[in-house]
């Protein structure tokens, strides 16, 4: 589903990714780990088309199409979702209104009829139940005055509504206490399906106790220096990143 | 690379869809201003002598006055002898018949989305249509007259209700008030007049639509609204003008009077031609608007959405004279390309337990400069006066500016005055967040901007809130590349 070939990315004229190769198939969960500054968040943001990251080389195919040729909003409508590390606040814009607009932009793109308010609310109810999420955050402005945990839960809720084919989680666990972490992980697990792939970017192994990955990749210096199964994460937890960087 | 073109700085031209000119035979007087011109305008309107004398007094005073320079806007000096002070379509309608309106003029209003045939009108909205210097039609007048509500052009009111006009004209904005108010008092041509009798709740929105058409012509209208005891009226004005390379002057005066327990809601959707993307042309919108809460527990609310004009200079204010009276000001002002706005309000607390609320939202894009200037004055007898002010500025791009000048003059120690201000930049990160959820850039900007303006839009009459939102998105079109 996703083919990354020799991807090179700079930010503020600094070379960050120096040639990433990665294949992700439907149904798989890939964890991207690595020390601070290794480029793992850059990978997530470059894939979603963040304007501050310039792709200087390589290729990314998403379901056979050139992902890098698409605008960020087109990537989203094609089914790429990124849960932000720092979700932004949009004052005065009702969360439900925002989500309905996003969902309908995607449905329109897919040639599906747009949902009206009633249909949308019943979908919201279903998803809220599935994720055990409090609906009251829908009537507030987008992320405005949300606690760190609420913001992350809102990201997962958006993901559940938009039903992406590829979901990228950019350090979603940062700043979460254990209860919030479990809620987020449960949401992701409820969304796992043979039709959907996840790229989970994280610094700590902790999240991977709850979201068990199929593959773990370790980034260092802008390259994938080691790949393995879920046991690789445990090994990292014990030994730290030092032994990989030294290797 | 598709995404690296995403810079907020890129400004594109925006379309001003009301910029057409109507080819209509006009009666236009020669350019320039002197006593003979003032007399000519008065004679054309067949005015009583007291009104002519009032105009002449204003004109003579104006000659001694200096154009204000304190406002935070820049423009080349205006040559007041190079302006036409009166222009009217030749074919004048008989007072009550829409059939006599020049078909070209009627088509103009149709094109602007203001059909003058009553059956086609928005249900519940009566319209007075002003074309250059004259009112060409007022709808629903008979229906309103049955309730004792007077809604007609200013010129007609002078003829039919001279006592009311004489009593209130200049009572809130005297001809001595300021340079542009004096000019208006000398040469005003038309506008709307509203009187709502005691205890009557006006059943429909009243509105005036102002259209400048003729070249080199200034528009100087005057609106006077009087709400008698216990009455209620909601009034809305809209404005557009053709695209021209020369600047045109619009210097209006609006006076509101609310007696005991009366409420006036006055909403403006101002969309005068703003000039082109290089700042050429556009309307100078120099307007004096003031409401007098004369009665106890009276209330006046100003709501304005200012998207047009090359320069906007206006401070709709309230004089809170009656005990327990309330003044409110809700404003959205946008400046894109080279537009400049210096706008805000004055809340003058004189009575006891008077309250005022100010919510101002300034949006700047392109090279636009947006200034909020507001005065809150609490007089020494205004026991327990309260004011709350909130001024928020939103910047789109990094070549525009936002400025806030709040003035507070408090002469009573029991007053409670709060002021909050914020300036934020519409961030790449907000836009990117929306785009990552699938929304195109323009939609993202519109959503962020409407969220920013929400507190003001909800004050508009429902029929117009949607229109205002659309207008705002058009006026910011192309501000984000």
XYZ file of C-alpha atoms in Angstrom:
728
model
C 0.000 0.000 0.000
C 2.816 2.406 0.870
C 6.201 2.222 -0.837
C 8.865 4.621 0.364
C 12.023 4.585 -1.735
C 15.184 6.452 -0.816
C 13.230 9.356 0.694
C 15.319 12.425 1.477
C 13.891 15.379 3.332
C 15.232 18.709 4.554
C 13.749 21.214 6.981
C 15.057 24.775 7.209
C 17.835 23.756 4.810
C 18.996 21.056 7.149
C 19.198 17.522 5.848
C 17.116 15.309 8.108
C 16.097 12.174 6.250
C 18.966 10.744 4.225
C 17.324 7.947 2.313
C 14.452 6.019 3.863
C 13.181 2.776 2.388
C 10.018 1.304 3.825
C 7.170 -0.901 2.632
C 3.871 -0.973 4.467
C 1.127 -3.403 3.542
C -2.552 -3.298 4.391
C -3.356 -4.549 7.853
C 0.132 -3.950 9.208
C 1.254 -1.844 12.129
C 4.755 -0.398 11.821
C 6.431 1.318 14.741
C 9.068 3.929 14.023
C 11.394 4.441 16.958
C 14.590 6.296 17.501
C 16.397 8.823 19.641
C 15.531 12.506 19.615
C 16.545 14.178 16.387
C 16.707 10.925 14.454
C 14.058 12.117 12.007
C 11.065 9.991 13.020
C 8.611 12.873 13.285
C 10.013 14.331 10.085
C 9.034 11.119 8.324
C 5.450 11.420 9.590
C 5.163 15.069 8.618
C 6.770 14.642 5.212
C 4.307 11.863 4.402
C 1.375 14.108 5.286
C 2.793 17.006 3.264
C 3.702 19.497 5.977
C 4.891 22.698 4.220
C 7.969 23.085 6.414
C 9.486 19.856 5.142
C 10.981 19.723 1.657
C 11.418 16.442 -0.124
C 14.743 16.609 -1.955
C 14.878 13.091 -3.333
C 13.248 9.715 -3.520
C 9.748 8.499 -4.171
C 6.619 7.600 -2.245
C 3.865 5.525 -3.787
C 0.531 5.308 -2.013
C -1.794 2.696 -3.486
C 0.207 2.954 -6.692
C -0.022 6.761 -6.926
C 2.701 9.337 -6.440
C 1.920 10.639 -2.960
C 4.458 13.444 -3.120
C 2.669 14.944 -6.095
C -0.510 15.478 -4.093
C -1.398 18.527 -1.973
C -1.778 17.819 1.744
C -5.563 18.068 1.581
C -5.691 15.703 -1.369
C -3.545 13.182 0.507
C -6.015 13.413 3.371
C -9.003 12.879 1.097
C -7.203 9.898 -0.472
C -7.048 8.306 2.963
C -3.853 9.460 4.697
C -4.451 10.610 8.259
C -1.934 12.001 10.686
C -2.620 12.270 14.409
C -0.653 15.370 15.432
C 1.906 15.472 18.169
C 0.678 18.984 19.000
C -2.916 19.404 17.738
C -3.655 23.099 17.115
C -6.568 25.080 18.552
C -9.059 26.775 16.250
C -11.053 29.277 18.270
C -14.761 29.671 17.565
C -14.969 26.687 15.203
C -17.229 24.014 16.589
C -15.553 20.619 16.690
C -18.552 18.787 15.233
C -18.872 21.347 12.447
C -15.178 20.982 11.650
C -15.399 17.197 11.537
C -18.512 17.222 9.409
C -16.815 19.517 6.905
C -13.745 17.264 6.835
C -15.774 14.101 6.459
C -17.912 15.565 3.702
C -14.853 16.863 1.850
C -13.608 13.288 1.811
C -16.960 11.795 0.846
C -17.326 14.272 -1.987
C -13.868 13.281 -3.186
C -14.919 9.638 -3.150
C -18.088 10.414 -5.081
C -20.299 9.647 -2.081
C -23.246 11.801 -1.042
C -22.514 14.266 1.748
C -23.928 13.450 5.156
C -26.547 15.719 6.633
C -26.522 16.760 10.273
C -28.698 13.840 11.412
C -26.688 11.177 9.609
C -23.485 12.731 10.855
C -24.631 12.740 14.469
C -25.656 9.112 14.374
C -22.222 8.221 12.980
C -20.655 10.258 15.764
C -22.666 8.339 18.350
C -21.498 5.009 16.958
C -17.861 6.010 16.974
C -18.023 7.584 20.400
C -19.400 4.334 21.777
C -16.732 2.302 19.996
C -13.915 4.429 21.356
C -15.459 5.048 24.784
C -15.090 8.747 24.175
C -17.102 11.501 25.776
C -19.116 13.275 23.100
C -19.174 16.546 24.992
C -15.880 17.542 23.413
C -17.706 17.750 20.094
C -19.704 20.752 21.135
C -16.590 22.707 22.060
C -14.327 24.632 19.712
C -11.638 22.570 17.998
C -9.068 21.703 20.707
C -9.711 25.023 22.460
C -9.008 24.695 26.158
C -8.552 20.916 25.808
C -6.136 19.201 28.152
C -3.228 17.335 26.558
C -5.092 14.043 26.928
C -8.306 15.452 25.470
C -6.447 16.751 22.452
C -4.970 13.331 21.723
C -8.320 11.605 22.226
C -9.848 14.096 19.855
C -7.237 13.126 17.266
C -8.136 9.467 17.614
C -11.807 10.335 17.412
C -11.224 12.226 14.182
C -9.321 9.245 12.855
C -12.219 6.951 13.662
C -14.664 9.192 11.824
C -12.524 9.747 8.766
C -11.623 6.037 8.470
C -8.247 6.459 6.771
C -6.477 3.680 4.893
C -3.165 4.851 6.299
C -3.014 6.325 9.788
C 0.175 7.960 11.002
C 0.503 8.604 14.740
C 3.127 11.243 15.449
C 4.293 10.693 19.047
C 0.703 10.455 20.153
C 1.871 9.086 23.507
C 3.951 12.114 24.457
C 2.597 13.865 27.515
C -0.071 11.244 28.251
C -0.562 9.586 31.604
C -1.167 5.866 31.678
C -4.967 6.058 31.668
C -5.064 8.431 28.715
C -2.513 6.269 26.960
C -4.720 3.214 27.375
C -7.740 5.034 26.026
C -5.822 6.129 22.966
C -4.379 2.647 22.442
C -7.819 1.058 22.780
C -9.097 3.430 20.133
C -6.319 2.497 17.758
C -6.785 -1.222 18.414
C -10.493 -0.928 17.750
C -9.606 0.601 14.392
C -7.151 -2.098 13.329
C -8.403 -3.917 10.277
C -7.044 -5.870 7.311
C -7.843 -2.855 5.150
C -5.932 -0.327 7.187
C -2.286 0.264 8.008
C -0.694 2.204 10.861
C 2.633 3.937 11.220
C 3.206 4.603 14.902
C 5.997 7.050 15.637
C 7.148 6.887 19.248
C 10.154 7.519 21.383
C 9.184 5.038 24.079
C 8.427 1.376 24.047
C 5.598 1.935 26.541
C 2.931 2.680 23.903
C 3.840 -0.544 22.099
C 2.720 -2.578 25.092
C -0.778 -1.494 24.182
C -0.513 -1.108 20.428
C 1.426 -4.203 19.476
C 3.284 -3.608 16.211
C 4.025 -6.117 13.471
C 7.305 -4.410 12.668
C 9.645 -2.088 14.488
C 12.103 0.184 12.673
C 14.805 2.174 14.367
C 15.827 5.493 12.891
C 19.144 7.085 13.537
C 20.795 9.944 11.704
C 18.001 10.059 9.138
C 18.224 6.401 8.138
C 16.575 3.168 9.209
C 19.421 1.403 10.952
C 17.577 -1.642 12.203
C 14.259 -3.372 11.540
C 12.666 -6.257 13.341
C 9.542 -7.596 15.013
C 7.881 -6.382 18.183
C 10.677 -7.874 20.317
C 13.044 -5.228 18.933
C 11.148 -2.609 20.900
C 11.728 -4.522 24.132
C 15.398 -4.869 23.338
C 15.608 -1.096 22.843
C 13.876 -0.552 26.118
C 16.525 -2.594 27.916
C 19.621 -1.411 26.112
C 18.676 2.145 25.130
C 19.430 3.595 21.715
C 23.158 3.719 22.302
C 23.975 0.214 21.090
C 22.234 0.848 17.779
C 23.840 4.187 17.148
C 27.190 2.658 17.931
C 26.611 -0.226 15.555
C 6.893 20.091 -5.178
C 3.252 20.615 -4.599
C 3.392 21.508 -0.959
C 6.272 23.957 -0.902
C 4.180 26.538 -2.766
C 2.085 26.813 0.390
C 3.146 30.255 1.500
C 0.717 32.657 3.027
C 2.427 35.606 1.403
C 1.093 34.910 -2.051
C -1.642 37.354 -2.790
C -3.893 37.046 -5.745
C -6.414 39.435 -7.175
C -9.838 39.100 -5.846
C -13.000 39.677 -7.732
C -15.382 42.454 -6.769
C -18.583 41.277 -8.323
C -20.576 44.463 -7.777
C -18.204 46.604 -9.818
C -20.427 47.180 -12.873
C -21.759 50.560 -14.019
C -25.381 51.139 -14.955
C -25.968 53.196 -18.075
C -28.743 55.444 -16.949
C -29.629 58.962 -17.921
C -28.731 61.111 -14.965
C -29.369 64.595 -13.915
C -26.065 65.787 -12.564
C -25.140 69.190 -11.280
C -21.736 70.771 -11.995
C -18.730 69.777 -9.931
C -17.710 71.849 -6.980
C -19.077 73.223 -3.768
C -20.270 76.734 -2.870
C -23.388 78.293 -1.370
C -25.173 78.177 -4.705
C -24.684 74.424 -4.868
C -26.114 74.041 -1.381
C -29.103 76.182 -2.395
C -29.479 74.198 -5.616
C -29.607 70.854 -3.785
C -32.150 72.249 -1.334
C -34.246 73.690 -4.167
C -34.214 70.408 -6.092
C -35.710 68.793 -3.042
C -38.193 71.560 -2.599
C -37.133 71.982 1.002
C -38.589 74.370 3.559
C -36.515 77.404 4.388
C -35.497 76.220 7.873
C -33.724 73.263 6.317
C -31.925 75.432 3.774
C -30.791 77.699 6.578
C -29.600 74.669 8.527
C -27.577 73.522 5.512
C -26.065 76.974 4.992
C -25.091 77.222 8.648
C -23.323 73.862 8.325
C -21.647 74.879 5.085
C -20.297 78.113 6.539
C -18.963 76.277 9.540
C -17.414 73.601 7.342
C -15.444 76.266 5.486
C -13.680 77.096 8.740
C -12.958 73.495 9.703
C -9.891 71.367 8.981
C -9.990 67.820 7.718
C -8.978 65.533 10.611
C -5.502 64.029 10.457
C -5.338 62.074 13.697
C -6.617 58.838 12.176
C -4.191 56.105 11.322
C -4.761 56.145 7.544
C -2.948 57.667 4.580
C -4.446 59.203 1.452
C -3.788 62.050 -0.955
C -5.635 65.284 -0.186
C -9.239 65.332 -1.378
C -10.152 68.131 -3.758
C -13.630 69.044 -2.613
C -14.163 71.206 -5.700
C -13.656 68.169 -7.932
C -16.673 66.273 -6.599
C -20.223 66.239 -7.937
C -22.576 66.722 -5.007
C -25.829 65.687 -6.613
C -26.678 63.110 -9.241
C -30.013 61.392 -9.797
C -31.535 59.146 -12.431
C -33.592 61.396 -14.723
C -36.704 59.340 -14.707
C -38.074 59.972 -11.263
C -40.730 57.716 -9.873
C -43.975 58.947 -8.503
C -43.767 58.494 -4.784
C -45.643 55.270 -4.348
C -45.188 53.451 -7.578
C -42.477 50.990 -8.367
C -43.576 50.963 -12.008
C -42.079 54.373 -12.556
C -38.581 53.416 -11.489
C -36.197 53.513 -14.432
C -35.974 49.880 -15.628
C -32.180 50.174 -15.769
C -32.089 51.179 -12.132
C -34.452 48.369 -11.243
C -32.221 45.927 -13.115
C -29.224 47.246 -11.196
C -30.817 46.367 -7.899
C -31.885 42.985 -9.269
C -28.287 42.311 -10.212
C -27.204 43.262 -6.738
C -29.662 40.762 -5.348
C -32.058 43.456 -4.113
C -35.210 42.995 -6.206
C -37.576 45.882 -5.652
C -40.788 44.039 -6.450
C -42.218 43.308 -3.053
C -43.367 39.792 -3.768
C -39.841 38.795 -4.652
C -38.304 40.271 -1.581
C -36.998 38.303 1.305
C -39.976 37.659 3.462
C -39.998 40.138 6.273
C -37.585 42.712 4.896
C -38.636 46.149 3.722
C -36.129 47.993 1.535
C -35.391 51.622 0.770
C -33.147 51.757 -2.304
C -30.852 54.744 -2.701
C -29.201 55.258 -6.092
C -26.500 57.951 -6.053
C -28.182 60.948 -4.464
C -31.800 59.850 -4.336
C -34.046 57.175 -2.977
C -35.628 55.324 -5.901
C -38.018 53.013 -4.120
C -39.236 52.065 -0.684
C -41.094 48.801 -0.323
C -43.762 47.630 2.107
C -44.506 51.200 3.152
C -48.248 50.757 3.180
C -48.146 47.647 5.294
C -45.890 49.422 7.783
C -47.963 52.604 7.712
C -50.942 50.637 9.013
C -49.015 50.102 12.231
C -48.035 53.745 12.349
C -44.455 53.002 11.341
C -42.961 55.590 9.050
C -40.352 54.202 6.677
C -39.528 56.435 3.739
C -36.748 58.340 2.082
C -35.382 61.304 3.965
C -36.556 63.716 1.263
C -40.115 62.488 1.541
C -40.005 62.667 5.317
C -39.016 66.325 5.054
C -42.186 66.888 3.028
C -44.581 64.671 4.968
C -43.287 64.765 8.514
C -41.399 68.051 8.801
C -42.029 68.355 12.548
C -40.475 65.006 13.377
C -37.507 65.674 11.111
C -36.981 69.123 12.503
C -37.181 67.882 16.064
C -34.558 65.176 15.709
C -32.310 66.233 12.805
C -28.885 67.057 14.209
C -29.975 66.209 17.736
C -27.461 63.364 18.042
C -24.847 64.372 15.483
C -24.932 68.183 15.346
C -23.587 69.901 12.241
C -20.689 71.070 14.402
C -19.648 67.527 15.294
C -16.773 67.065 12.884
C -15.497 68.013 9.434
C -17.319 65.279 7.526
C -20.529 65.624 9.523
C -20.550 69.356 8.723
C -19.984 68.608 5.042
C -22.797 66.080 5.093
C -25.151 68.511 6.824
C -24.545 71.024 4.049
C -24.987 68.770 1.052
C -26.817 65.604 2.165
C -29.112 64.415 -0.549
C -31.124 61.445 0.638
C -31.233 58.505 2.973
C -33.832 56.801 5.077
C -36.166 57.999 7.758
C -37.767 55.679 10.281
C -40.179 56.410 13.082
C -41.633 53.620 15.207
C -44.511 54.749 17.432
C -45.005 53.965 21.110
C -45.207 50.311 22.007
C -44.923 49.055 18.431
C -42.621 46.207 17.577
C -41.648 46.571 13.920
C -42.658 43.240 12.367
C -39.971 43.126 9.694
C -36.370 44.056 9.138
C -36.059 47.505 7.635
C -33.149 48.021 5.310
C -31.585 50.565 3.058
C -29.444 49.627 0.144
C -27.004 52.284 -1.004
C -25.597 52.235 -4.496
C -23.104 54.706 -5.914
C -23.244 54.652 -9.714
C -22.320 58.010 -11.241
C -18.683 58.947 -11.837
C -16.945 61.652 -9.790
C -19.936 61.750 -7.509
C -19.887 61.707 -3.774
C -22.656 60.126 -1.762
C -23.833 62.027 1.285
C -26.794 60.308 2.771
C -28.417 60.905 6.065
C -30.379 58.388 8.045
C -32.518 59.160 11.051
C -34.248 56.524 13.138
C -36.491 57.377 16.060
C -37.870 54.621 18.284
C -40.589 55.914 20.566
C -41.257 54.533 24.047
C -41.330 50.768 24.322
C -40.844 50.177 20.593
C -38.447 47.891 18.772
C -36.860 48.106 15.349
C -34.108 46.242 13.555
C -32.539 48.033 10.635
C -29.890 46.944 8.143
C -27.921 48.804 5.520
C -25.893 47.460 2.622
C -23.697 49.269 0.145
C -21.843 48.683 -3.149
C -20.244 50.785 -5.881
C -18.713 50.325 -9.371
C -15.014 49.720 -9.887
C -13.274 52.924 -10.886
C -9.687 54.107 -10.851
C -10.568 57.322 -9.046
C -11.464 57.414 -5.384
C -14.997 58.417 -4.503
C -16.154 59.970 -1.281
C -18.969 58.649 0.841
C -19.626 60.820 3.881
C -22.816 59.775 5.614
C -24.424 60.640 8.914
C -26.648 58.278 10.863
C -28.572 59.364 13.934
C -30.546 57.048 16.194
C -32.804 58.054 19.033
C -34.238 55.513 21.480
C -36.758 56.719 24.049
C -37.781 54.916 27.278
C -37.631 51.116 26.953
C -37.051 51.296 23.200
C -34.579 49.082 21.345
C -32.818 49.799 18.056
C -30.630 47.245 16.361
C -28.636 48.771 13.559
C -26.613 46.443 11.330
C -24.314 47.366 8.489
C -22.883 45.201 5.778
C -20.488 47.547 4.058
C -19.061 46.396 0.761
C -18.114 49.545 -1.102
C -15.565 49.029 -3.874
C -12.238 48.538 -2.049
C -9.898 49.478 -4.892
C -7.845 47.087 -7.001
C -5.002 44.865 -5.855
C -2.504 47.702 -6.274
C -4.591 50.068 -4.176
C -5.948 52.085 -7.086
C -9.470 53.456 -6.726
C -12.017 52.584 -4.103
C -14.397 54.437 -1.848
C -13.400 56.702 1.016
C -15.960 55.778 3.618
C -15.935 58.638 6.147
C -19.022 58.196 8.214
C -20.416 59.546 11.472
C -22.885 57.292 13.255
C -24.226 57.819 16.712
C -27.134 56.660 18.781
C -28.723 58.418 21.699
C -30.197 56.202 24.383
C -32.333 59.069 25.556
C -34.802 57.043 27.557
C -34.554 54.853 30.593
C -33.710 51.211 29.873
C -33.334 51.970 26.195
C -30.915 49.942 24.136
C -28.959 50.506 20.945
C -26.888 47.811 19.273
C -24.527 48.534 16.411
C -23.347 45.549 14.421
C -21.085 46.143 11.481
C -19.330 43.960 8.952
C -16.933 46.172 7.072
C -15.321 44.407 4.128
C -15.202 47.092 1.446
C -13.897 50.642 0.918
C -10.338 51.792 0.277
C -10.461 53.661 3.567
C -12.944 53.283 6.379
C -13.248 55.927 9.085
C -16.184 55.420 11.388
C -16.983 55.096 15.068
C -20.622 54.194 15.613
C -21.213 55.132 19.211
C -23.844 55.395 21.888
C -24.643 58.160 24.293
C -26.093 56.380 27.290
C -28.169 59.143 28.772
C -31.153 57.273 30.159
C -30.670 55.441 33.452
C -30.182 51.726 32.894
C -29.630 52.141 29.157
C -27.452 49.752 27.185
C -25.085 50.315 24.278
C -23.504 47.535 22.256
C -21.009 47.514 19.434
C -20.085 44.399 17.485
C -17.704 44.818 14.608
C -15.830 42.806 12.028
C -13.521 44.861 9.838
C -11.393 43.274 7.149
C -8.649 44.934 5.172
C -7.063 43.109 2.260
C -4.636 44.296 -0.449
C -4.113 48.025 0.301
C -7.286 48.757 2.248
C -7.099 50.812 5.436
C -9.602 50.932 8.260
C -9.654 53.080 11.357
C -12.836 52.104 13.109
C -14.262 51.497 16.543
C -16.825 53.050 18.803
C -17.560 55.607 21.472
C -19.549 54.680 24.547
C -20.480 57.720 26.568
C -21.972 56.765 29.936
C -24.041 59.590 31.436
C -26.935 57.855 33.187
C -26.876 55.605 36.233
C -26.453 51.852 35.858
C -25.637 52.150 32.184
C -23.895 49.261 30.489
C -21.906 48.896 27.315
C -20.296 46.013 25.467
C -17.702 46.311 22.727
C -16.567 43.355 20.649
C -14.262 44.256 17.797
C -12.668 41.793 15.385
C -10.110 43.128 12.954
C -8.787 40.968 10.138
C -5.830 42.148 8.090
C -4.462 40.503 4.962
C -2.205 41.619 2.122
C -0.917 45.112 2.892
C -4.090 45.968 4.780
C -3.928 48.176 7.866
C -6.581 47.781 10.508
C -6.965 50.075 13.485
C -9.390 49.765 16.366
C -10.000 53.082 18.091
C -12.493 53.159 20.903
C -13.496 55.555 23.620
C -15.226 54.600 26.844
C -16.176 57.660 28.867
C -17.925 57.434 32.227
C -19.334 60.747 33.391
C -19.322 61.814 37.021
C -23.010 61.029 37.515
C -22.893 57.635 35.873
C -23.026 55.607 39.053
C -22.334 51.883 38.614
C -21.585 52.144 34.914
C -20.147 49.006 33.412
C -18.198 48.412 30.257
C -16.671 45.337 28.752
C -14.417 45.683 25.714
C -12.786 42.960 23.711
C -10.591 43.703 20.707
C -9.119 40.852 18.747
C -6.944 41.134 15.675
C -6.173 38.421 13.188
C -3.262 38.782 10.792
C -3.017 36.849 7.542
C 0.507 37.054 6.120
C 3.266 39.362 7.327
C 2.825 42.603 5.364
C -0.366 43.729 7.062
C -0.856 45.509 10.353
C -3.215 45.692 13.314
C -3.340 48.549 15.787
C -5.435 49.116 18.890
C -6.062 52.488 20.537
C -8.420 52.177 23.496
C -9.203 55.432 25.328
C -10.727 55.324 28.801
C -11.989 58.386 30.650
C -13.522 57.459 33.961
C -14.925 60.138 36.242
C -16.917 57.976 38.616
C -15.232 55.614 41.033
C -18.082 53.112 41.068
C -17.538 52.312 37.375
C -16.319 48.918 36.310
C -14.453 48.833 33.038
C -12.756 45.823 31.494
C -10.635 45.706 28.397
C -9.208 42.619 26.728
C -7.156 42.584 23.580
C -5.444 39.909 21.549
C -3.536 39.676 18.312
C -3.021 36.387 16.567
C -1.636 35.295 13.291
C -3.543 32.823 11.214
C -0.892 30.176 11.339
C 0.484 27.853 8.714
C -0.021 25.246 11.399
C -3.774 25.919 11.668
C -4.201 25.830 7.919
C -2.117 22.687 7.659
C -4.153 21.033 10.388
C -7.355 21.676 8.423
C -5.787 20.528 5.187
C -4.554 17.337 6.828
C -8.206 16.646 7.569
C -9.054 17.054 3.888
C -10.200 20.681 3.696
C -8.870 22.783 0.785
C -6.862 25.870 1.788
C -9.606 28.411 0.978
C -12.136 26.470 3.034
C -9.644 26.235 5.860
C -9.069 30.005 5.895
C -12.793 30.712 5.721
C -13.457 28.380 8.589
C -10.738 29.883 10.775
C -11.891 33.427 9.976
C -15.562 32.716 10.618
C -14.649 31.088 13.902
C -12.801 34.265 14.777
C -15.850 36.418 13.923
C -18.482 34.188 15.458
C -19.392 36.491 18.339
C -20.230 39.271 15.884
C -22.062 37.230 13.264
C -24.480 35.878 15.790
C -25.653 39.451 16.412
C -26.734 39.908 12.793
C -30.331 39.290 11.686
C -30.420 35.679 10.571
C -31.098 36.384 6.903
C -27.924 38.421 6.708
C -25.553 36.389 8.842
C -25.074 33.913 6.013
C -24.609 36.713 3.516
C -22.028 38.365 5.735
C -20.089 35.156 6.045
C -20.059 34.709 2.269
C -18.981 38.287 1.788
C -16.138 37.819 4.197
C -14.871 34.778 2.331
C -15.026 36.674 -0.969
C -13.211 39.637 0.492
C -10.375 37.452 1.704
C -10.229 35.385 -1.464
C -6.686 34.967 -2.641
C -5.211 36.212 0.603
C -3.650 32.819 1.125
C -1.755 31.301 -1.796
